[in-house]
GROMACS .gro file of N, CA and C in nm:
model
  288
    1UNK      N    1 -10.774  -0.869   6.086
    1UNK     CA    2 -10.694  -0.870   5.966
    1UNK      C    3 -10.590  -0.759   5.977
    2UNK      N    4 -10.469  -0.792   5.936
    2UNK     CA    5 -10.362  -0.694   5.952
    2UNK      C    6 -10.376  -0.579   5.853
    3UNK      N    7 -10.334  -0.461   5.894
    3UNK     CA    8 -10.340  -0.346   5.803
    3UNK      C    9 -10.259  -0.369   5.675
    4UNK      N   10 -10.148  -0.443   5.687
    4UNK     CA   11 -10.066  -0.472   5.569
    4UNK      C   12 -10.147  -0.546   5.464
    5UNK      N   13 -10.220  -0.649   5.507
    5UNK     CA   14 -10.301  -0.725   5.411
    5UNK      C   15 -10.407  -0.636   5.348
    6UNK      N   16 -10.475  -0.558   5.429
    6UNK     CA   17 -10.582  -0.473   5.377
    6UNK      C   18 -10.530  -0.362   5.286
    7UNK      N   19 -10.411  -0.312   5.313
    7UNK     CA   20 -10.355  -0.206   5.230
    7UNK      C   21 -10.293  -0.259   5.102
    8UNK      N   22 -10.257  -0.387   5.100
    8UNK     CA   23 -10.188  -0.445   4.985
    8UNK      C   24 -10.282  -0.516   4.888
    9UNK      N   25 -10.393  -0.567   4.940
    9UNK     CA   26 -10.479  -0.657   4.862
    9UNK      C   27 -10.625  -0.616   4.869
   10UNK      N   28 -10.704  -0.676   4.780
   10UNK     CA   29 -10.849  -0.655   4.795
   10UNK      C   30 -10.898  -0.742   4.910
   11UNK      N   31 -11.019  -0.718   4.953
   11UNK     CA   32 -11.072  -0.785   5.073
   11UNK      C   33 -11.078  -0.937   5.058
   12UNK      N   34 -11.106  -0.985   4.938
   12UNK     CA   35 -11.114  -1.129   4.917
   12UNK      C   36 -10.980  -1.198   4.936
   13UNK      N   37 -10.878  -1.145   4.871
   13UNK     CA   38 -10.744  -1.204   4.884
   13UNK      C   39 -10.692  -1.192   5.027
   14UNK      N   40 -10.712  -1.076   5.088
   14UNK     CA   41 -10.668  -1.056   5.226
   14UNK      C   42 -10.737  -1.154   5.319
   15UNK      N   43 -10.866  -1.177   5.297
   15UNK     CA   44 -10.941  -1.270   5.382
   15UNK      C   45 -10.892  -1.413   5.366
   16UNK      N   46 -10.863  -1.453   5.243
   16UNK     CA   47 -10.813  -1.589   5.218
   16UNK      C   48 -10.680  -1.610   5.290
   17UNK      N   49 -10.590  -1.514   5.279
   17UNK     CA   50 -10.460  -1.527   5.343
   17UNK      C   51 -10.474  -1.526   5.495
   18UNK      N   52 -10.554  -1.436   5.548
   18UNK     CA   53 -10.571  -1.428   5.693
   18UNK      C   54 -10.634  -1.556   5.747
   19UNK      N   55 -10.735  -1.609   5.680
   19UNK     CA   56 -10.798  -1.734   5.724
   19UNK      C   57 -10.698  -1.849   5.722
   20UNK      N   58 -10.618  -1.856   5.616
   20UNK     CA   59 -10.518  -1.963   5.607
   20UNK      C   60 -10.419  -1.953   5.722
   21UNK      N   61 -10.375  -1.832   5.753
   21UNK     CA   62 -10.281  -1.815   5.864
   21UNK      C   63 -10.346  -1.849   5.997
   22UNK      N   64 -10.470  -1.808   6.017
   22UNK     CA   65 -10.540  -1.835   6.143
   22UNK      C   66 -10.569  -1.983   6.163
   23UNK      N   67 -10.598  -2.053   6.054
   23UNK     CA   68 -10.640  -2.193   6.062
   23UNK      C   69 -10.527  -2.291   6.029
   24UNK      N   70 -10.406  -2.243   6.013
   24UNK     CA   71 -10.290  -2.325   5.976
   24UNK      C   72 -10.315  -2.403   5.847
   25UNK      N   73 -10.375  -2.337   5.750
   25UNK     CA   74 -10.398  -2.395   5.617
   25UNK      C   75 -10.274  -2.362   5.534
   26UNK      N   76 -10.217  -2.462   5.467
   26UNK     CA   77 -10.088  -2.441   5.402
   26UNK      C   78 -10.097  -2.392   5.258
   27UNK      N   79 -10.209  -2.414   5.191
   27UNK     CA   80 -10.222  -2.377   5.049
   27UNK      C   81 -10.346  -2.291   5.028
   28UNK      N   82 -10.329  -2.185   4.950
   28UNK     CA   83 -10.442  -2.098   4.916
   28UNK      C   84 -10.457  -2.091   4.765
   29UNK      N   85 -10.577  -2.058   4.720
   29UNK     CA   86 -10.607  -2.039   4.578
   29UNK      C   87 -10.624  -1.890   4.553
   30UNK      N   88 -10.525  -1.832   4.485
   30UNK     CA   89 -10.527  -1.689   4.451
   30UNK      C   90 -10.474  -1.675   4.310
   31UNK      N   91 -10.543  -1.598   4.228
   31UNK     CA   92 -10.501  -1.578   4.089
   31UNK      C   93 -10.419  -1.451   4.067
   32UNK      N   94 -10.447  -1.346   4.140
   32UNK     CA   95 -10.380  -1.218   4.118
   32UNK      C   96 -10.234  -1.225   4.164
   33UNK      N   97 -10.145  -1.166   4.084
   33UNK     CA   98 -10.001  -1.179   4.110
   33UNK      C   99  -9.959  -1.117   4.244
   34UNK      N  100 -10.013  -1.002   4.280
   34UNK     CA  101  -9.975  -0.940   4.408
   34UNK      C  102 -10.021  -1.028   4.525
   35UNK      N  103 -10.141  -1.081   4.516
   35UNK     CA  104 -10.191  -1.171   4.619
   35UNK      C  105 -10.105  -1.296   4.633
   36UNK      N  106 -10.061  -1.350   4.521
   36UNK     CA  107  -9.975  -1.468   4.524
   36UNK      C  108  -9.841  -1.436   4.592
   37UNK      N  109  -9.787  -1.319   4.562
   37UNK     CA  110  -9.660  -1.278   4.623
   37UNK      C  111  -9.677  -1.263   4.774
   38UNK      N  112  -9.782  -1.196   4.816
   38UNK     CA  113  -9.806  -1.176   4.960
   38UNK      C  114  -9.828  -1.310   5.029
   39UNK      N  115  -9.901  -1.400   4.966
   39UNK     CA  116  -9.923  -1.533   5.025
   39UNK      C  117  -9.789  -1.605   5.044
   40UNK      N  118  -9.706  -1.601   4.943
   40UNK     CA  119  -9.575  -1.668   4.953
   40UNK      C  120  -9.487  -1.602   5.059
   41UNK      N  121  -9.496  -1.469   5.072
   41UNK     CA  122  -9.421  -1.400   5.178
   41UNK      C  123  -9.466  -1.444   5.317
   42UNK      N  124  -9.588  -1.496   5.324
   42UNK     CA  125  -9.641  -1.548   5.450
   42UNK      C  126  -9.626  -1.700   5.459
   43UNK      N  127  -9.535  -1.753   5.378
   43UNK     CA  128  -9.502  -1.896   5.379
   43UNK      C  129  -9.619  -1.987   5.344
   44UNK      N  130  -9.707  -1.939   5.258
   44UNK     CA  131  -9.819  -2.020   5.211
   44UNK      C  132  -9.788  -2.071   5.070
   45UNK      N  133  -9.829  -2.193   5.042
   45UNK     CA  134  -9.823  -2.244   4.906
   45UNK      C  135  -9.941  -2.186   4.830
   46UNK      N  136  -9.923  -2.166   4.700
   46UNK     CA  137 -10.026  -2.100   4.621
   46UNK      C  138 -10.061  -2.184   4.499
   47UNK      N  139 -10.190  -2.193   4.472
   47UNK     CA  140 -10.239  -2.244   4.345
   47UNK      C  141 -10.338  -2.140   4.294
   48UNK      N  142 -10.381  -2.158   4.172
   48UNK     CA  143 -10.478  -2.067   4.114
   48UNK      C  144 -10.592  -2.144   4.052
   49UNK      N  145 -10.679  -2.074   3.983
   49UNK     CA  146 -10.794  -2.138   3.920
   49UNK      C  147 -10.751  -2.246   3.822
   50UNK      N  148 -10.648  -2.218   3.743
   50UNK     CA  149 -10.600  -2.317   3.646
   50UNK      C  150 -10.544  -2.438   3.719
   51UNK      N  151 -10.473  -2.416   3.827
   51UNK     CA  152 -10.421  -2.528   3.907
   51UNK      C  153 -10.532  -2.616   3.961
   52UNK      N  154 -10.641  -2.554   4.003
   52UNK     CA  155 -10.757  -2.630   4.051
   52UNK      C  156 -10.816  -2.714   3.938
   53UNK      N  157 -10.828  -2.654   3.819
   53UNK     CA  158 -10.881  -2.728   3.704
   53UNK      C  159 -10.791  -2.847   3.668
   54UNK      N  160 -10.660  -2.826   3.668
   54UNK     CA  161 -10.568  -2.934   3.635
   54UNK      C  162 -10.576  -3.047   3.737
   55UNK      N  163 -10.588  -3.012   3.863
   55UNK     CA  164 -10.601  -3.115   3.966
   55UNK      C  165 -10.733  -3.190   3.952
   56UNK      N  166 -10.840  -3.116   3.921
   56UNK     CA  167 -10.970  -3.180   3.902
   56UNK      C  168 -10.965  -3.281   3.787
   57UNK      N  169 -10.896  -3.246   3.680
   57UNK     CA  170 -10.883  -3.341   3.569
   57UNK      C  171 -10.800  -3.461   3.611
   58UNK      N  172 -10.689  -3.436   3.678
   58UNK     CA  173 -10.600  -3.543   3.722
   58UNK      C  174 -10.674  -3.641   3.813
   59UNK      N  175 -10.763  -3.590   3.897
   59UNK     CA  176 -10.836  -3.675   3.991
   59UNK      C  177 -10.966  -3.731   3.933
   60UNK      N  178 -10.993  -3.702   3.805
   60UNK     CA  179 -11.108  -3.761   3.738
   60UNK      C  180 -11.238  -3.685   3.750
   61UNK      N  181 -11.234  -3.564   3.801
   61UNK     CA  182 -11.356  -3.484   3.814
   61UNK      C  183 -11.391  -3.411   3.684
   62UNK      N  184 -11.292  -3.390   3.599
   62UNK     CA  185 -11.314  -3.327   3.469
   62UNK      C  186 -11.255  -3.416   3.361
   63UNK      N  187 -11.321  -3.423   3.247
   63UNK     CA  188 -11.265  -3.494   3.133
   63UNK      C  189 -11.168  -3.405   3.057
   64UNK      N  190 -11.192  -3.274   3.061
   64UNK     CA  191 -11.111  -3.178   2.987
   64UNK      C  192 -11.112  -3.044   3.059
   65UNK      N  193 -10.997  -2.977   3.058
   65UNK     CA  194 -10.991  -2.842   3.115
   65UNK      C  195 -11.025  -2.735   3.010
   66UNK      N  196 -11.015  -2.771   2.884
   66UNK     CA  197 -11.035  -2.674   2.776
   66UNK      C  198 -11.171  -2.604   2.783
   67UNK      N  199 -11.284  -2.676   2.801
   67UNK     CA  200 -11.412  -2.605   2.810
   67UNK      C  201 -11.419  -2.508   2.929
   68UNK      N  202 -11.358  -2.546   3.039
   68UNK     CA  203 -11.359  -2.458   3.156
   68UNK      C  204 -11.277  -2.332   3.129
   69UNK      N  205 -11.162  -2.348   3.063
   69UNK     CA  206 -11.080  -2.232   3.028
   69UNK      C  207 -11.156  -2.142   2.931
   70UNK      N  208 -11.220  -2.202   2.832
   70UNK     CA  209 -11.299  -2.123   2.736
   70UNK      C  210 -11.412  -2.048   2.807
   71UNK      N  211 -11.475  -2.113   2.902
   71UNK     CA  212 -11.582  -2.050   2.980
   71UNK      C  213 -11.528  -1.931   3.059
   72UNK      N  214 -11.410  -1.947   3.118
   72UNK     CA  215 -11.348  -1.837   3.190
   72UNK      C  216 -11.323  -1.719   3.096
   73UNK      N  217 -11.268  -1.748   2.979
   73UNK     CA  218 -11.239  -1.642   2.882
   73UNK      C  219 -11.367  -1.574   2.835
   74UNK      N  220 -11.473  -1.652   2.815
   74UNK     CA  221 -11.602  -1.596   2.773
   74UNK      C  222 -11.666  -1.508   2.879
   75UNK      N  223 -11.621  -1.524   3.004
   75UNK     CA  224 -11.674  -1.442   3.114
   75UNK      C  225 -11.573  -1.336   3.157
   76UNK      N  226 -11.489  -1.298   3.062
   76UNK     CA  227 -11.392  -1.188   3.080
   76UNK      C  228 -11.291  -1.210   3.191
   77UNK      N  229 -11.260  -1.336   3.218
   77UNK     CA  230 -11.149  -1.365   3.308
   77UNK      C  231 -11.024  -1.368   3.222
   78UNK      N  232 -10.929  -1.285   3.257
   78UNK     CA  233 -10.809  -1.270   3.175
   78UNK      C  234 -10.707  -1.379   3.207
   79UNK      N  235 -10.665  -1.447   3.103
   79UNK     CA  236 -10.559  -1.547   3.113
   79UNK      C  237 -10.464  -1.522   2.998
   80UNK      N  238 -10.335  -1.525   3.026
   80UNK     CA  239 -10.239  -1.504   2.918
   80UNK      C  240 -10.235  -1.627   2.828
   81UNK      N  241 -10.196  -1.606   2.704
   81UNK     CA  242 -10.181  -1.719   2.612
   81UNK      C  243 -10.079  -1.819   2.664
   82UNK      N  244  -9.976  -1.769   2.731
   82UNK     CA  245  -9.875  -1.857   2.788
   82UNK      C  246  -9.935  -1.948   2.894
   83UNK      N  247 -10.015  -1.892   2.983
   83UNK     CA  248 -10.080  -1.972   3.088
   83UNK      C  249 -10.172  -2.076   3.025
   84UNK      N  250 -10.249  -2.035   2.925
   84UNK     CA  251 -10.340  -2.128   2.858
   84UNK      C  252 -10.262  -2.241   2.792
   85UNK      N  253 -10.157  -2.206   2.718
   85UNK     CA  254 -10.076  -2.307   2.649
   85UNK      C  255 -10.014  -2.406   2.747
   86UNK      N  256  -9.958  -2.355   2.856
   86UNK     CA  257  -9.896  -2.443   2.956
   86UNK      C  258 -10.001  -2.533   3.020
   87UNK      N  259 -10.117  -2.478   3.053
   87UNK     CA  260 -10.223  -2.557   3.116
   87UNK      C  261 -10.271  -2.668   3.024
   88UNK      N  262 -10.296  -2.634   2.898
   88UNK     CA  263 -10.343  -2.735   2.804
   88UNK      C  264 -10.237  -2.842   2.780
   89UNK      N  265 -10.112  -2.801   2.772
   89UNK     CA  266 -10.004  -2.898   2.754
   89UNK      C  267  -9.997  -2.992   2.874
   90UNK      N  268 -10.004  -2.935   2.994
   90UNK     CA  269  -9.999  -3.017   3.115
   90UNK      C  270 -10.118  -3.112   3.123
   91UNK      N  271 -10.232  -3.068   3.069
   91UNK     CA  272 -10.353  -3.152   3.070
   91UNK      C  273 -10.355  -3.250   2.954
   92UNK      N  274 -10.257  -3.240   2.864
   92UNK     CA  275 -10.254  -3.328   2.747
   92UNK      C  276 -10.359  -3.290   2.644
   93UNK      N  277 -10.389  -3.161   2.636
   93UNK     CA  278 -10.492  -3.112   2.544
   93UNK      C  279 -10.430  -3.006   2.452
   94UNK      N  280 -10.504  -2.972   2.347
   94UNK     CA  281 -10.459  -2.867   2.256
   94UNK      C  282 -10.568  -2.763   2.242
   95UNK      N  283 -10.529  -2.645   2.200
   95UNK     CA  284 -10.623  -2.535   2.180
   95UNK      C  285 -10.643  -2.516   2.031
   96UNK      N  286 -10.723  -2.604   1.973
   96UNK     CA  287 -10.746  -2.596   1.828
   96UNK      C  288 -10.893  -2.581   1.798
   0.00000   0.00000   0.00000
């Protein structure tokens, strides 16, 4: 693993990016903004947890993303209201 990755990111994000580069994987799942920037600087496409949930709903694995988002919030995973609103809108759901 390169010193740049280790000095810029936590071990999990650095490992994901390094593995993607080593294995020619084009898309990584990273939620932290610095990790997303570093991934993009390495020409990787980026999705996050919310993107995974939206794709799961689109492909029929989830009926709703709202319970998963609520579960994330209940487990102290920080999501901005803007991200939540956009995700629910894209999923065709409301936060009521």
